[in-house]
Amino acid sequence: MSIQELSKSLVADVKSILEGKKLDPVGKADADIDNDGDTDSSDEYLHKRRKAIKKAMADEGNEFTGALMAAKKNGDKTFKVGDKEYDVKEAEEVEKELDKEKKVVKEKEKDTKNLKAGHCS
């Protein structure tokens, strides 16, 4: 990304904040990941990157999480697992999304269990 593109992106982000635009509600994300008002190659890139991080977290599990925690502790912006390099901030965002998804699943399971228990009585 060039300096001009980065500057434009930063100006757009600041403008969005000043205009009061908000992020997508939790669990209702859309295709416009960067919330710049359109779906373009930057959104496609972010989708692919998040998918790769989720896959790495699933495939490498404890090694990935350990490397992420160590990088956070050291104040690093990136960390490596195997031969791939990851962004700490992005990995944290994906981790938060996964935690939210797990909570939703647990709540649904709890609700289903309660409904079944109520119907069986």
Tab-separated table of N, CA, C and O in Angstrom:
chain	number	residue	atom	x	y	z
A	1	MET	N	0.853	-1.171	0.000
A	1	MET	CA	0.000	0.000	0.000
A	1	MET	C	0.898	1.233	0.000
A	1	MET	O	1.816	1.334	0.798
A	2	SER	N	0.605	2.169	-0.883
A	2	SER	CA	1.425	3.378	-0.984
A	2	SER	C	1.063	4.356	0.130
A	2	SER	O	0.019	4.237	0.778
A	3	ILE	N	1.913	5.346	0.301
A	3	ILE	CA	1.684	6.385	1.305
A	3	ILE	C	0.393	7.143	0.988
A	3	ILE	O	-0.389	7.442	1.890
A	4	GLN	N	0.152	7.411	-0.296
A	4	GLN	CA	-1.061	8.135	-0.681
A	4	GLN	C	-2.308	7.323	-0.345
A	4	GLN	O	-3.282	7.856	0.181
A	5	GLU	N	-2.276	6.016	-0.646
A	5	GLU	CA	-3.422	5.162	-0.341
A	5	GLU	C	-3.653	5.085	1.163
A	5	GLU	O	-4.790	5.138	1.633
A	6	LEU	N	-2.569	4.958	1.897
A	6	LEU	CA	-2.658	4.901	3.349
A	6	LEU	C	-3.224	6.209	3.910
A	6	LEU	O	-4.085	6.194	4.793
A	7	SER	N	-2.760	7.318	3.381
A	7	SER	CA	-3.252	8.624	3.821
A	7	SER	C	-4.739	8.771	3.533
A	7	SER	O	-5.501	9.243	4.385
A	8	LYS	N	-5.162	8.377	2.324
A	8	LYS	CA	-6.580	8.455	1.969
A	8	LYS	C	-7.414	7.593	2.901
A	8	LYS	O	-8.484	7.988	3.342
A	9	SER	N	-6.909	6.393	3.188
A	9	SER	CA	-7.618	5.485	4.072
A	9	SER	C	-7.749	6.075	5.468
A	9	SER	O	-8.808	6.014	6.092
A	10	LEU	N	-6.666	6.663	5.959
A	10	LEU	CA	-6.670	7.277	7.287
A	10	LEU	C	-7.648	8.440	7.339
A	10	LEU	O	-8.426	8.568	8.287
A	11	VAL	N	-7.640	9.284	6.310
A	11	VAL	CA	-8.562	10.418	6.256
A	11	VAL	C	-10.006	9.921	6.236
A	11	VAL	O	-10.871	10.453	6.931
A	12	ALA	N	-10.268	8.877	5.455
A	12	ALA	CA	-11.624	8.309	5.386
A	12	ALA	C	-12.045	7.761	6.741
A	12	ALA	O	-13.200	7.943	7.160
A	13	ASP	N	-11.130	7.085	7.448
A	13	ASP	CA	-11.442	6.545	8.772
A	13	ASP	C	-11.764	7.664	9.760
A	13	ASP	O	-12.727	7.573	10.526
A	14	VAL	N	-10.963	8.712	9.752
A	14	VAL	CA	-11.189	9.839	10.659
A	14	VAL	C	-12.524	10.505	10.323
A	14	VAL	O	-13.313	10.828	11.215
A	15	LYS	N	-12.796	10.671	9.036
A	15	LYS	CA	-14.060	11.266	8.597
A	15	LYS	C	-15.242	10.420	9.086
A	15	LYS	O	-16.237	10.955	9.572
A	16	SER	N	-15.125	9.090	8.966
A	16	SER	CA	-16.182	8.188	9.421
A	16	SER	C	-16.430	8.349	10.914
A	16	SER	O	-17.572	8.366	11.363
A	17	ILE	N	-15.361	8.453	11.667
A	17	ILE	CA	-15.479	8.604	13.119
A	17	ILE	C	-16.165	9.923	13.457
A	17	ILE	O	-17.080	9.975	14.282
A	18	LEU	N	-15.745	10.988	12.786
A	18	LEU	CA	-16.325	12.297	13.052
A	18	LEU	C	-17.789	12.368	12.638
A	18	LEU	O	-18.580	13.071	13.259
A	19	GLU	N	-18.162	11.635	11.592
A	19	GLU	CA	-19.549	11.627	11.137
A	19	GLU	C	-20.407	10.681	11.966
A	19	GLU	O	-21.610	10.609	11.783
A	20	GLY	N	-19.792	9.936	12.847
A	20	GLY	CA	-20.533	9.051	13.732
A	20	GLY	C	-20.869	7.702	13.135
A	20	GLY	O	-21.722	6.998	13.642
A	21	LYS	N	-20.214	7.320	12.051
A	21	LYS	CA	-20.465	6.001	11.476
A	21	LYS	C	-19.932	4.958	12.438
A	21	LYS	O	-18.900	5.140	13.066
A	22	LYS	N	-20.652	3.856	12.527
A	22	LYS	CA	-20.268	2.826	13.479
A	22	LYS	C	-19.887	1.543	12.763
A	22	LYS	O	-20.203	1.344	11.595
A	23	LEU	N	-19.227	0.674	13.491
A	23	LEU	CA	-18.871	-0.636	12.970
A	23	LEU	C	-20.107	-1.510	12.890
A	23	LEU	O	-21.145	-1.201	13.469
A	24	ASP	N	-19.979	-2.610	12.173
A	24	ASP	CA	-21.082	-3.562	12.070
A	24	ASP	C	-21.381	-4.131	13.457
A	24	ASP	O	-20.471	-4.355	14.250
A	25	PRO	N	-22.660	-4.382	13.752
A	25	PRO	CA	-23.000	-4.994	15.036
A	25	PRO	C	-22.369	-6.389	15.145
A	25	PRO	O	-22.159	-7.052	14.131
A	26	VAL	N	-22.108	-6.806	16.359
A	26	VAL	CA	-21.511	-8.112	16.600
A	26	VAL	C	-22.407	-9.197	16.011
A	26	VAL	O	-23.624	-9.197	16.216
A	27	GLY	N	-21.803	-10.087	15.251
A	27	GLY	CA	-22.536	-11.189	14.654
A	27	GLY	C	-23.276	-10.820	13.382
A	27	GLY	O	-23.928	-11.651	12.784
A	28	LYS	N	-23.184	-9.562	12.965
A	28	LYS	CA	-23.880	-9.123	11.753
A	28	LYS	C	-22.907	-8.436	10.801
A	28	LYS	O	-23.233	-7.415	10.187
A	29	ALA	N	-21.721	-8.962	10.694
A	29	ALA	CA	-20.714	-8.400	9.797
A	29	ALA	C	-21.160	-8.592	8.351
A	29	ALA	O	-21.848	-9.549	8.021
A	30	ASP	N	-20.773	-7.660	7.510
A	30	ASP	CA	-21.103	-7.770	6.099
A	30	ASP	C	-19.821	-7.906	5.274
A	30	ASP	O	-18.737	-8.038	5.823
A	31	ALA	N	-19.946	-7.854	3.975
A	31	ALA	CA	-18.802	-8.051	3.091
A	31	ALA	C	-17.832	-6.871	3.131
A	31	ALA	O	-16.673	-7.018	2.775
A	32	ASP	N	-18.285	-5.720	3.582
A	32	ASP	CA	-17.441	-4.520	3.648
A	32	ASP	C	-16.700	-4.499	4.985
A	32	ASP	O	-17.040	-3.746	5.892
A	33	ILE	N	-15.680	-5.328	5.096
A	33	ILE	CA	-14.956	-5.488	6.363
A	33	ILE	C	-14.346	-4.181	6.855
A	33	ILE	O	-14.410	-3.860	8.030
A	34	ASP	N	-13.737	-3.417	5.939
A	34	ASP	CA	-13.072	-2.193	6.373
A	34	ASP	C	-14.025	-1.005	6.517
A	34	ASP	O	-13.613	0.103	6.855
A	35	ASN	N	-15.330	-1.245	6.289
A	35	ASN	CA	-16.379	-0.237	6.485
A	35	ASN	C	-16.083	1.088	5.788
A	35	ASN	O	-16.323	2.158	6.329
A	36	ASP	N	-15.559	0.988	4.557
A	36	ASP	CA	-15.289	2.202	3.791
A	36	ASP	C	-16.405	2.525	2.804
A	36	ASP	O	-16.293	3.438	1.992
A	37	GLY	N	-17.494	1.775	2.870
A	37	GLY	CA	-18.649	2.066	2.039
A	37	GLY	C	-18.738	1.281	0.749
A	37	GLY	O	-19.710	1.396	0.018
A	38	ASP	N	-17.729	0.511	0.448
A	38	ASP	CA	-17.786	-0.321	-0.754
A	38	ASP	C	-17.105	-1.650	-0.493
A	38	ASP	O	-16.403	-1.827	0.485
A	39	THR	N	-17.370	-2.596	-1.368
A	39	THR	CA	-16.724	-3.897	-1.275
A	39	THR	C	-15.727	-3.968	-2.419
A	39	THR	O	-16.110	-3.916	-3.586
A	40	ASP	N	-14.449	-4.040	-2.076
A	40	ASP	CA	-13.423	-4.031	-3.108
A	40	ASP	C	-12.308	-5.006	-2.751
A	40	ASP	O	-12.465	-5.862	-1.878
A	41	SER	N	-11.175	-4.863	-3.432
A	41	SER	CA	-10.070	-5.806	-3.233
A	41	SER	C	-9.528	-5.774	-1.803
A	41	SER	O	-9.046	-6.785	-1.299
A	42	SER	N	-9.617	-4.628	-1.124
A	42	SER	CA	-9.113	-4.571	0.255
A	42	SER	C	-9.980	-5.443	1.169
A	42	SER	O	-9.470	-6.103	2.072
A	43	ASP	N	-11.286	-5.453	0.915
A	43	ASP	CA	-12.181	-6.319	1.696
A	43	ASP	C	-11.905	-7.783	1.388
A	43	ASP	O	-11.901	-8.625	2.285
A	44	GLU	N	-11.674	-8.083	0.117
A	44	GLU	CA	-11.362	-9.458	-0.292
A	44	GLU	C	-10.078	-9.921	0.392
A	44	GLU	O	-9.991	-11.026	0.913
A	45	TYR	N	-9.073	-9.037	0.426
A	45	TYR	CA	-7.802	-9.352	1.080
A	45	TYR	C	-8.030	-9.640	2.573
A	45	TYR	O	-7.519	-10.618	3.117
A	46	LEU	N	-8.813	-8.785	3.237
A	46	LEU	CA	-9.061	-8.975	4.664
A	46	LEU	C	-9.829	-10.263	4.940
A	46	LEU	O	-9.553	-10.949	5.924
A	47	HIS	N	-10.800	-10.599	4.072
A	47	HIS	CA	-11.527	-11.868	4.220
A	47	HIS	C	-10.553	-13.041	4.153
A	47	HIS	O	-10.585	-13.944	4.997
A	48	LYS	N	-9.678	-13.035	3.146
A	48	LYS	CA	-8.722	-14.127	2.971
A	48	LYS	C	-7.761	-14.195	4.149
A	48	LYS	O	-7.431	-15.272	4.642
A	49	ARG	N	-7.307	-13.040	4.610
A	49	ARG	CA	-6.345	-13.009	5.719
A	49	ARG	C	-6.989	-13.541	7.003
A	49	ARG	O	-6.383	-14.330	7.726
A	50	ARG	N	-8.204	-13.117	7.285
A	50	ARG	CA	-8.892	-13.603	8.487
A	50	ARG	C	-9.149	-15.105	8.401
A	50	ARG	O	-9.017	-15.825	9.388
A	51	LYS	N	-9.509	-15.569	7.213
A	51	LYS	CA	-9.738	-16.997	7.017
A	51	LYS	C	-8.436	-17.768	7.275
A	51	LYS	O	-8.442	-18.815	7.929
A	52	ALA	N	-7.312	-17.235	6.780
A	52	ALA	CA	-6.016	-17.891	6.980
A	52	ALA	C	-5.642	-17.917	8.464
A	52	ALA	O	-5.129	-18.926	8.968
A	53	ILE	N	-5.923	-16.833	9.165
A	53	ILE	CA	-5.602	-16.786	10.590
A	53	ILE	C	-6.468	-17.776	11.354
A	53	ILE	O	-5.976	-18.512	12.218
A	54	LYS	N	-7.771	-17.837	11.034
A	54	LYS	CA	-8.652	-18.803	11.696
A	54	LYS	C	-8.163	-20.226	11.457
A	54	LYS	O	-8.151	-21.051	12.371
A	55	LYS	N	-7.760	-20.505	10.213
A	55	LYS	CA	-7.274	-21.844	9.867
A	55	LYS	C	-6.002	-22.159	10.653
A	55	LYS	O	-5.856	-23.243	11.204
A	56	ALA	N	-5.095	-21.194	10.711
A	56	ALA	CA	-3.845	-21.408	11.447
A	56	ALA	C	-4.121	-21.649	12.922
A	56	ALA	O	-3.498	-22.516	13.542
A	57	MET	N	-5.066	-20.906	13.464
A	57	MET	CA	-5.401	-21.084	14.873
A	57	MET	C	-5.978	-22.479	15.116
A	57	MET	O	-5.688	-23.103	16.131
A	58	ALA	N	-6.774	-22.961	14.169
A	58	ALA	CA	-7.360	-24.299	14.311
A	58	ALA	C	-6.306	-25.377	14.096
A	58	ALA	O	-6.233	-26.349	14.850
A	59	ASP	N	-5.479	-25.217	13.063
A	59	ASP	CA	-4.489	-26.224	12.709
A	59	ASP	C	-3.337	-26.308	13.705
A	59	ASP	O	-2.869	-27.390	14.050
A	60	GLU	N	-2.880	-25.148	14.156
A	60	GLU	CA	-1.672	-25.121	14.974
A	60	GLU	C	-1.969	-24.929	16.455
A	60	GLU	O	-1.080	-25.046	17.288
A	61	GLY	N	-3.209	-24.620	16.756
A	61	GLY	CA	-3.693	-24.544	18.127
A	61	GLY	C	-2.773	-23.914	19.134
A	61	GLY	O	-2.533	-22.713	19.102
A	62	ASN	N	-2.263	-24.709	20.042
A	62	ASN	CA	-1.476	-24.202	21.156
A	62	ASN	C	-0.218	-23.464	20.719
A	62	ASN	O	0.165	-22.491	21.352
A	63	GLU	N	0.426	-23.925	19.651
A	63	GLU	CA	1.637	-23.250	19.172
A	63	GLU	C	1.295	-21.827	18.723
A	63	GLU	O	1.997	-20.869	19.047
A	64	PHE	N	0.198	-21.683	17.986
A	64	PHE	CA	-0.231	-20.372	17.502
A	64	PHE	C	-0.585	-19.467	18.675
A	64	PHE	O	-0.111	-18.330	18.768
A	65	THR	N	-1.404	-19.983	19.583
A	65	THR	CA	-1.833	-19.196	20.739
A	65	THR	C	-0.637	-18.812	21.604
A	65	THR	O	-0.545	-17.675	22.069
A	66	GLY	N	0.283	-19.741	21.801
A	66	GLY	CA	1.483	-19.458	22.587
A	66	GLY	C	2.321	-18.361	21.961
A	66	GLY	O	2.809	-17.457	22.646
A	67	ALA	N	2.497	-18.430	20.644
A	67	ALA	CA	3.277	-17.413	19.938
A	67	ALA	C	2.578	-16.061	20.003
A	67	ALA	O	3.221	-15.019	20.181
A	68	LEU	N	1.248	-16.062	19.884
A	68	LEU	CA	0.477	-14.818	19.977
A	68	LEU	C	0.628	-14.212	21.367
A	68	LEU	O	0.890	-13.009	21.506
A	69	MET	N	0.483	-15.029	22.403
A	69	MET	CA	0.601	-14.527	23.781
A	69	MET	C	2.003	-13.968	24.047
A	69	MET	O	2.150	-12.920	24.678
A	70	ALA	N	3.020	-14.655	23.552
A	70	ALA	CA	4.395	-14.183	23.743
A	70	ALA	C	4.610	-12.852	23.032
A	70	ALA	O	5.249	-11.942	23.583
A	71	ALA	N	4.076	-12.731	21.827
A	71	ALA	CA	4.220	-11.484	21.068
A	71	ALA	C	3.508	-10.336	21.781
A	71	ALA	O	4.034	-9.217	21.868
A	72	LYS	N	2.314	-10.605	22.320
A	72	LYS	CA	1.581	-9.578	23.063
A	72	LYS	C	2.369	-9.158	24.297
A	72	LYS	O	2.478	-7.963	24.591
A	73	LYS	N	2.923	-10.142	24.997
A	73	LYS	CA	3.678	-9.858	26.220
A	73	LYS	C	4.910	-8.997	25.928
A	73	LYS	O	5.242	-8.096	26.685
A	74	ASN	N	5.557	-9.282	24.789
A	74	ASN	CA	6.770	-8.548	24.411
A	74	ASN	C	6.465	-7.223	23.712
A	74	ASN	O	7.382	-6.467	23.415
A	75	GLY	N	5.193	-6.982	23.406
A	75	GLY	CA	4.823	-5.757	22.711
A	75	GLY	C	5.143	-5.784	21.221
A	75	GLY	O	5.245	-4.741	20.587
A	76	ASP	N	5.302	-6.999	20.667
A	76	ASP	CA	5.597	-7.129	19.240
A	76	ASP	C	4.343	-6.878	18.413
A	76	ASP	O	3.233	-7.134	18.866
A	77	LYS	N	4.545	-6.398	17.183
A	77	LYS	CA	3.415	-6.165	16.282
A	77	LYS	C	3.134	-7.389	15.428
A	77	LYS	O	2.026	-7.563	14.939
A	78	THR	N	4.141	-8.235	15.237
A	78	THR	CA	3.975	-9.454	14.442
A	78	THR	C	4.607	-10.625	15.171
A	78	THR	O	5.397	-10.442	16.099
A	79	PHE	N	4.245	-11.834	14.743
A	79	PHE	CA	4.856	-13.039	15.293
A	79	PHE	C	4.851	-14.108	14.220
A	79	PHE	O	4.108	-14.026	13.247
A	80	LYS	N	5.713	-15.095	14.391
A	80	LYS	CA	5.823	-16.175	13.415
A	80	LYS	C	5.439	-17.505	14.040
A	80	LYS	O	5.754	-17.777	15.195
A	81	VAL	N	4.752	-18.295	13.227
A	81	VAL	CA	4.450	-19.681	13.585
A	81	VAL	C	4.808	-20.473	12.343
A	81	VAL	O	4.266	-20.229	11.267
A	82	GLY	N	5.727	-21.393	12.506
A	82	GLY	CA	6.220	-22.110	11.332
A	82	GLY	C	6.949	-21.129	10.437
A	82	GLY	O	7.792	-20.367	10.894
A	83	ASP	N	6.599	-21.103	9.184
A	83	ASP	CA	7.253	-20.183	8.255
A	83	ASP	C	6.357	-18.995	7.888
A	83	ASP	O	6.681	-18.228	6.996
A	84	LYS	N	5.254	-18.827	8.610
A	84	LYS	CA	4.324	-17.739	8.296
A	84	LYS	C	4.360	-16.674	9.381
A	84	LYS	O	4.521	-16.968	10.558
A	85	GLU	N	4.194	-15.427	8.945
A	85	GLU	CA	4.182	-14.298	9.863
A	85	GLU	C	2.760	-13.753	9.973
A	85	GLU	O	2.050	-13.647	8.988
A	86	TYR	N	2.346	-13.421	11.205
A	86	TYR	CA	1.000	-12.937	11.475
A	86	TYR	C	1.047	-11.609	12.204
A	86	TYR	O	1.995	-11.323	12.939
A	87	ASP	N	0.007	-10.818	12.034
A	87	ASP	CA	-0.146	-9.534	12.695
A	87	ASP	C	-0.844	-9.768	14.041
A	87	ASP	O	-1.899	-10.398	14.084
A	88	VAL	N	-0.269	-9.278	15.120
A	88	VAL	CA	-0.807	-9.502	16.461
A	88	VAL	C	-2.223	-8.928	16.584
A	88	VAL	O	-3.130	-9.610	17.058
A	89	LYS	N	-2.413	-7.700	16.134
A	89	LYS	CA	-3.717	-7.050	16.265
A	89	LYS	C	-4.790	-7.823	15.506
A	89	LYS	O	-5.886	-8.039	16.009
A	90	GLU	N	-4.471	-8.258	14.295
A	90	GLU	CA	-5.433	-9.012	13.500
A	90	GLU	C	-5.758	-10.353	14.145
A	90	GLU	O	-6.908	-10.780	14.178
A	91	ALA	N	-4.744	-11.024	14.657
A	91	ALA	CA	-4.965	-12.316	15.309
A	91	ALA	C	-5.829	-12.146	16.557
A	91	ALA	O	-6.688	-12.980	16.835
A	92	GLU	N	-5.630	-11.056	17.285
A	92	GLU	CA	-6.461	-10.794	18.462
A	92	GLU	C	-7.917	-10.591	18.062
A	92	GLU	O	-8.826	-11.074	18.734
A	93	GLU	N	-8.147	-9.862	16.954
A	93	GLU	CA	-9.509	-9.629	16.480
A	93	GLU	C	-10.178	-10.948	16.099
A	93	GLU	O	-11.337	-11.195	16.450
A	94	VAL	N	-9.448	-11.802	15.415
A	94	VAL	CA	-9.992	-13.100	15.020
A	94	VAL	C	-10.278	-13.933	16.266
A	94	VAL	O	-11.318	-14.588	16.366
A	95	GLU	N	-9.372	-13.877	17.228
A	95	GLU	CA	-9.554	-14.613	18.475
A	95	GLU	C	-10.815	-14.141	19.203
A	95	GLU	O	-11.595	-14.951	19.715
A	96	LYS	N	-11.056	-12.840	19.220
A	96	LYS	CA	-12.256	-12.291	19.862
A	96	LYS	C	-13.514	-12.768	19.134
A	96	LYS	O	-14.506	-13.117	19.768
A	97	GLU	N	-13.464	-12.768	17.799
A	97	GLU	CA	-14.607	-13.255	17.019
A	97	GLU	C	-14.900	-14.713	17.350
A	97	GLU	O	-16.053	-15.092	17.529
A	98	LEU	N	-13.857	-15.523	17.430
A	98	LEU	CA	-14.038	-16.935	17.747
A	98	LEU	C	-14.619	-17.115	19.142
A	98	LEU	O	-15.481	-17.965	19.357
A	99	ASP	N	-14.145	-16.315	20.096
A	99	ASP	CA	-14.684	-16.386	21.459
A	99	ASP	C	-16.168	-16.022	21.480
A	99	ASP	O	-16.961	-16.680	22.161
A	100	LYS	N	-16.542	-14.996	20.715
A	100	LYS	CA	-17.951	-14.600	20.649
A	100	LYS	C	-18.786	-15.706	20.034
A	100	LYS	O	-19.880	-16.006	20.502
A	101	GLU	N	-18.256	-16.318	18.965
A	101	GLU	CA	-18.972	-17.418	18.323
A	101	GLU	C	-19.156	-18.584	19.287
A	101	GLU	O	-20.229	-19.190	19.344
A	102	LYS	N	-18.118	-18.895	20.067
A	102	LYS	CA	-18.208	-19.981	21.042
A	102	LYS	C	-19.274	-19.675	22.095
A	102	LYS	O	-20.030	-20.553	22.492
A	103	LYS	N	-19.338	-18.412	22.553
A	103	LYS	CA	-20.338	-18.020	23.549
A	103	LYS	C	-21.744	-18.163	22.991
A	103	LYS	O	-22.644	-18.616	23.693
A	104	VAL	N	-21.922	-17.764	21.729
A	104	VAL	CA	-23.238	-17.878	21.102
A	104	VAL	C	-23.654	-19.343	21.024
A	104	VAL	O	-24.786	-19.700	21.343
A	105	VAL	N	-22.724	-20.202	20.628
A	105	VAL	CA	-23.015	-21.636	20.526
A	105	VAL	C	-23.371	-22.185	21.902
A	105	VAL	O	-24.347	-22.927	22.047
A	106	LYS	N	-22.605	-21.823	22.931
A	106	LYS	CA	-22.894	-22.297	24.284
A	106	LYS	C	-24.264	-21.829	24.758
A	106	LYS	O	-25.002	-22.587	25.379
A	107	GLU	N	-24.610	-20.569	24.460
A	107	GLU	CA	-25.920	-20.039	24.850
A	107	GLU	C	-27.041	-20.794	24.136
A	107	GLU	O	-28.059	-21.122	24.738
A	108	LYS	N	-26.844	-21.078	22.848
A	108	LYS	CA	-27.856	-21.826	22.099
A	108	LYS	C	-28.011	-23.234	22.660
A	108	LYS	O	-29.127	-23.736	22.790
A	109	GLU	N	-26.885	-23.869	22.991
A	109	GLU	CA	-26.940	-25.205	23.579
A	109	GLU	C	-27.659	-25.162	24.923
A	109	GLU	O	-28.477	-26.035	25.238
A	110	LYS	N	-27.378	-24.138	25.712
A	110	LYS	CA	-28.022	-23.985	27.019
A	110	LYS	C	-29.524	-23.781	26.845
A	110	LYS	O	-30.329	-24.402	27.553
A	111	ASP	N	-29.903	-22.903	25.893
A	111	ASP	CA	-31.318	-22.657	25.632
A	111	ASP	C	-32.024	-23.927	25.166
A	111	ASP	O	-33.135	-24.231	25.605
A	112	THR	N	-31.364	-24.669	24.283
A	112	THR	CA	-31.949	-25.924	23.768
A	112	THR	C	-32.137	-26.910	24.898
A	112	THR	O	-33.172	-27.556	25.013
A	113	LYS	N	-31.127	-27.001	25.777
A	113	LYS	CA	-31.209	-27.920	26.912
A	113	LYS	C	-32.354	-27.522	27.833
A	113	LYS	O	-33.104	-28.374	28.303
A	114	ASN	N	-32.481	-26.206	28.084
A	114	ASN	CA	-33.559	-25.721	28.957
A	114	ASN	C	-34.932	-25.983	28.334
A	114	ASN	O	-35.869	-26.349	29.045
A	115	LEU	N	-35.049	-25.801	27.034
A	115	LEU	CA	-36.315	-26.057	26.364
A	115	LEU	C	-36.691	-27.537	26.454
A	115	LEU	O	-37.845	-27.876	26.729
A	116	LYS	N	-35.692	-28.385	26.206
A	116	LYS	CA	-35.947	-29.833	26.274
A	116	LYS	C	-36.349	-30.230	27.687
A	116	LYS	O	-37.245	-31.025	27.885
A	117	ALA	N	-35.696	-29.667	28.678
A	117	ALA	CA	-36.001	-29.979	30.069
A	117	ALA	C	-37.413	-29.496	30.419
A	117	ALA	O	-38.151	-30.181	31.115
A	118	GLY	N	-37.797	-28.351	29.884
A	118	GLY	CA	-39.132	-27.818	30.136
A	118	GLY	C	-40.220	-28.628	29.479
A	118	GLY	O	-41.296	-28.805	30.023
A	119	HIS	N	-39.947	-29.171	28.291
A	119	HIS	CA	-40.927	-29.968	27.584
A	119	HIS	C	-41.043	-31.388	28.152
A	119	HIS	O	-42.079	-31.996	28.035
A	120	CYS	N	-39.971	-31.854	28.751
A	120	CYS	CA	-39.974	-33.241	29.257
A	120	CYS	C	-40.659	-33.340	30.623
A	120	CYS	O	-41.028	-34.409	31.047
A	121	SER	N	-40.787	-32.234	31.335
A	121	SER	CA	-41.348	-32.266	32.687
A	121	SER	C	-42.810	-32.579	32.700
A	121	SER	O	-43.590	-32.251	31.922
